[in-house]
Amino acid sequence: MTSDLEAQLRAVSLRVTRPRLAVLAALRDHPHVDTDTVIALVRADQPTVSHQAVYDVLRALTAAGLVRRIQPAGATARYESRVGDNHHHVVCRSCGTIADVDCAVGEAPCLTASDDHGFAVDEAEVVFWGTCTDCATEHLPEIRQSGRK
Ligand SMILES: [Zn+2]
Ligand SMILES: [Zn+2]
Ligand SMILES: [Zn+2]
């Protein structure tokens, strides 16, 4: 199971270490988590790994393109290991939950600027904001009582 992750590290010429494997495994199983959550997940398996070591691993994996860092306005940075498909995110304004939204085009920049001012545009940052189903349900107590979670 970890051999996939080892291959990912080798593909970008990063040395295979247990903390790197643990961070990749944590992000594979828990997309869009913040640094504190990554630390908690890694430490559940490797209690001696320091905060700094996890920060360093996240930085190295992000720089190598194995991990994507996303930071919705007003939120803490989150990390995910789904990279390379230019997908977007929908963020709940109420609870901060993030979900993936496939990009219709699949590669950046997927939108054409109406006026690029001569810039060589290489990315369009698209974030959808709204209210997740759990938060929407909270405002409709009668639906809750009828047995929905
Ligand atoms: Zn929500
Ligand atoms: Zn995502
Ligand atoms: Zn797109």
mmCIF file of C-alpha atoms and ligand atoms in Angstrom:
data_model
loop_
_atom_site.group_PDB
_atom_site.id
_atom_site.type_symbol
_atom_site.label_atom_id
_atom_site.label_comp_id
_atom_site.label_asym_id
_atom_site.label_seq_id
_atom_site.Cartn_x
_atom_site.Cartn_y
_atom_site.Cartn_z
ATOM 1 C CA MET A 1 0.000 0.000 0.000
ATOM 2 C CA THR A 2 2.817 2.431 0.812
ATOM 3 C CA SER A 3 4.749 1.383 -2.298
ATOM 4 C CA ASP A 4 2.605 3.750 -4.402
ATOM 5 C CA LEU A 5 3.620 6.564 -2.134
ATOM 6 C CA GLU A 6 7.265 5.531 -2.268
ATOM 7 C CA ALA A 7 7.056 5.597 -6.056
ATOM 8 C CA GLN A 8 5.584 9.110 -5.917
ATOM 9 C CA LEU A 9 8.526 10.314 -3.849
ATOM 10 C CA ARG A 10 11.065 8.620 -6.081
ATOM 11 C CA ALA A 11 9.433 10.082 -9.186
ATOM 12 C CA VAL A 12 10.329 13.574 -7.975
ATOM 13 C CA SER A 13 13.750 12.542 -6.622
ATOM 14 C CA LEU A 14 12.793 12.904 -2.978
ATOM 15 C CA ARG A 15 14.303 10.496 -0.492
ATOM 16 C CA VAL A 16 11.751 8.086 0.965
ATOM 17 C CA THR A 17 11.352 8.803 4.683
ATOM 18 C CA ARG A 18 8.735 7.641 7.143
ATOM 19 C CA PRO A 19 7.439 11.172 7.876
ATOM 20 C CA ARG A 20 7.085 11.889 4.139
ATOM 21 C CA LEU A 21 5.191 8.639 3.626
ATOM 22 C CA ALA A 22 3.012 9.373 6.643
ATOM 23 C CA VAL A 23 2.119 12.861 5.381
ATOM 24 C CA LEU A 24 1.263 11.543 1.902
ATOM 25 C CA ALA A 25 -0.860 8.771 3.414
ATOM 26 C CA ALA A 26 -2.639 11.257 5.686
ATOM 27 C CA LEU A 27 -3.479 13.538 2.752
ATOM 28 C CA ARG A 28 -4.569 10.631 0.580
ATOM 29 C CA ASP A 29 -7.074 9.587 3.241
ATOM 30 C CA HIS A 30 -8.021 13.083 4.437
ATOM 31 C CA PRO A 31 -8.003 15.673 1.662
ATOM 32 C CA HIS A 32 -8.137 19.414 2.424
ATOM 33 C CA VAL A 33 -6.829 19.269 5.987
ATOM 34 C CA ASP A 34 -4.872 21.997 7.757
ATOM 35 C CA THR A 35 -1.381 21.683 9.189
ATOM 36 C CA ASP A 36 -2.560 20.862 12.711
ATOM 37 C CA THR A 37 -4.679 18.018 11.404
ATOM 38 C CA VAL A 38 -1.790 16.660 9.341
ATOM 39 C CA ILE A 39 0.399 16.738 12.472
ATOM 40 C CA ALA A 40 -2.248 14.887 14.485
ATOM 41 C CA LEU A 41 -2.696 12.261 11.769
ATOM 42 C CA VAL A 42 1.039 11.680 11.401
ATOM 43 C CA ARG A 43 1.544 11.509 15.156
ATOM 44 C CA ALA A 44 -1.192 8.935 15.561
ATOM 45 C CA ASP A 45 1.223 6.630 13.775
ATOM 46 C CA GLN A 46 4.603 8.199 14.580
ATOM 47 C CA PRO A 47 4.342 9.967 17.962
ATOM 48 C CA THR A 48 7.919 11.211 17.916
ATOM 49 C CA VAL A 49 7.652 13.290 14.736
ATOM 50 C CA SER A 50 8.005 16.991 15.581
ATOM 51 C CA HIS A 51 5.765 19.820 14.379
ATOM 52 C CA GLN A 52 8.742 21.284 12.572
ATOM 53 C CA ALA A 53 9.378 18.007 10.762
ATOM 54 C CA VAL A 54 5.798 17.983 9.474
ATOM 55 C CA TYR A 55 6.065 21.622 8.364
ATOM 56 C CA ASP A 56 9.284 20.775 6.541
ATOM 57 C CA VAL A 57 7.730 17.734 4.869
ATOM 58 C CA LEU A 58 4.694 19.729 3.739
ATOM 59 C CA ARG A 59 6.970 22.404 2.290
ATOM 60 C CA ALA A 60 9.142 19.862 0.469
ATOM 61 C CA LEU A 61 6.175 17.929 -0.926
ATOM 62 C CA THR A 62 4.466 21.150 -2.049
ATOM 63 C CA ALA A 63 7.639 22.393 -3.718
ATOM 64 C CA ALA A 64 8.010 19.044 -5.483
ATOM 65 C CA GLY A 65 4.421 19.213 -6.761
ATOM 66 C CA LEU A 66 3.171 16.145 -4.885
ATOM 67 C CA VAL A 67 1.007 18.237 -2.616
ATOM 68 C CA ARG A 68 -1.109 21.260 -3.354
ATOM 69 C CA ARG A 69 -1.575 24.014 -0.822
ATOM 70 C CA ILE A 70 -4.888 25.797 -0.937
ATOM 71 C CA GLN A 71 -5.824 28.810 1.098
ATOM 72 C CA PRO A 72 -9.371 30.102 0.756
ATOM 73 C CA ALA A 73 -9.723 33.754 1.806
ATOM 74 C CA GLY A 74 -9.973 34.030 5.581
ATOM 75 C CA ALA A 75 -9.159 30.367 6.190
ATOM 76 C CA THR A 76 -6.036 28.531 7.281
ATOM 77 C CA ALA A 77 -3.984 26.800 4.597
ATOM 78 C CA ARG A 78 -5.139 23.318 3.679
ATOM 79 C CA TYR A 79 -3.268 20.587 1.864
ATOM 80 C CA GLU A 80 -4.263 17.860 -0.546
ATOM 81 C CA SER A 81 -2.467 15.256 -2.609
ATOM 82 C CA ARG A 82 -4.824 15.422 -5.592
ATOM 83 C CA VAL A 83 -2.605 17.414 -7.922
ATOM 84 C CA GLY A 84 -2.183 17.955 -11.609
ATOM 85 C CA ASP A 85 -5.824 18.151 -12.700
ATOM 86 C CA ASN A 86 -6.432 21.860 -11.977
ATOM 87 C CA HIS A 87 -9.591 21.051 -10.025
ATOM 88 C CA HIS A 88 -11.349 23.755 -8.085
ATOM 89 C CA HIS A 89 -12.968 23.934 -4.677
ATOM 90 C CA VAL A 90 -16.307 24.792 -3.216
ATOM 91 C CA VAL A 91 -16.036 26.209 0.299
ATOM 92 C CA CYS A 92 -18.797 26.476 2.891
ATOM 93 C CA ARG A 93 -18.949 30.024 4.276
ATOM 94 C CA SER A 94 -20.453 28.746 7.477
ATOM 95 C CA CYS A 95 -18.254 25.797 8.578
ATOM 96 C CA GLY A 96 -15.308 25.955 6.188
ATOM 97 C CA THR A 97 -15.857 22.501 4.695
ATOM 98 C CA ILE A 98 -14.123 22.137 1.319
ATOM 99 C CA ALA A 99 -15.097 19.835 -1.531
ATOM 100 C CA ASP A 100 -13.535 19.223 -4.930
ATOM 101 C CA VAL A 101 -15.117 20.522 -8.100
ATOM 102 C CA ASP A 102 -13.775 19.087 -11.329
ATOM 103 C CA CYS A 103 -12.477 21.659 -13.772
ATOM 104 C CA ALA A 104 -14.353 21.589 -17.039
ATOM 105 C CA VAL A 105 -11.162 22.399 -18.932
ATOM 106 C CA GLY A 106 -8.666 20.548 -16.740
ATOM 107 C CA GLU A 107 -5.674 22.735 -17.233
ATOM 108 C CA ALA A 108 -4.686 26.197 -16.109
ATOM 109 C CA PRO A 109 -5.661 28.862 -16.914
ATOM 110 C CA CYS A 110 -9.155 27.543 -17.556
ATOM 111 C CA LEU A 111 -10.660 31.005 -17.865
ATOM 112 C CA THR A 112 -9.619 33.619 -20.360
ATOM 113 C CA ALA A 113 -9.155 37.074 -18.896
ATOM 114 C CA SER A 114 -11.264 39.717 -20.638
ATOM 115 C CA ASP A 115 -8.170 41.938 -20.550
ATOM 116 C CA ASP A 116 -4.856 40.369 -19.537
ATOM 117 C CA HIS A 117 -2.968 43.718 -19.614
ATOM 118 C CA GLY A 118 -0.230 41.978 -21.528
ATOM 119 C CA PHE A 119 0.507 39.558 -18.684
ATOM 120 C CA ALA A 120 1.391 35.965 -19.519
ATOM 121 C CA VAL A 121 -1.487 34.516 -17.483
ATOM 122 C CA ASP A 122 -0.768 30.972 -16.241
ATOM 123 C CA GLU A 123 -3.479 30.438 -13.677
ATOM 124 C CA ALA A 124 -7.037 31.460 -12.879
ATOM 125 C CA GLU A 125 -7.937 30.930 -9.237
ATOM 126 C CA VAL A 126 -11.516 29.748 -9.072
ATOM 127 C CA VAL A 127 -13.182 29.230 -5.695
ATOM 128 C CA PHE A 128 -16.873 28.587 -5.339
ATOM 129 C CA TRP A 129 -18.381 29.839 -2.076
ATOM 130 C CA GLY A 130 -21.677 28.750 -0.618
ATOM 131 C CA THR A 131 -23.395 26.782 2.133
ATOM 132 C CA CYS A 132 -22.806 23.049 2.527
ATOM 133 C CA THR A 133 -25.714 20.640 2.894
ATOM 134 C CA ASP A 134 -25.120 20.130 6.636
ATOM 135 C CA CYS A 135 -25.154 23.869 7.292
ATOM 136 C CA ALA A 136 -28.152 24.421 5.028
ATOM 137 C CA THR A 137 -29.992 21.661 6.906
ATOM 138 C CA GLU A 138 -29.296 23.335 10.248
ATOM 139 C CA HIS A 139 -31.460 26.220 9.184
ATOM 140 C CA LEU A 140 -34.322 23.881 8.353
ATOM 141 C CA PRO A 141 -35.118 22.064 11.608
ATOM 142 C CA GLU A 142 -38.227 20.412 10.163
ATOM 143 C CA ILE A 143 -36.063 18.540 7.646
ATOM 144 C CA ARG A 144 -33.740 17.430 10.427
ATOM 145 C CA GLN A 145 -36.548 15.936 12.437
ATOM 146 C CA SER A 146 -37.697 13.873 9.539
ATOM 147 C CA GLY A 147 -34.676 11.632 9.956
ATOM 148 C CA ARG A 148 -31.953 13.242 7.841
ATOM 149 C CA LYS A 149 -28.612 13.673 9.480
HETATM 150 ZN ZN ZN B 1 -20.976 24.009 6.242
HETATM 151 ZN ZN ZN B 2 -9.164 19.442 -3.759
HETATM 152 ZN ZN ZN B 3 -11.403 25.291 -14.304
#
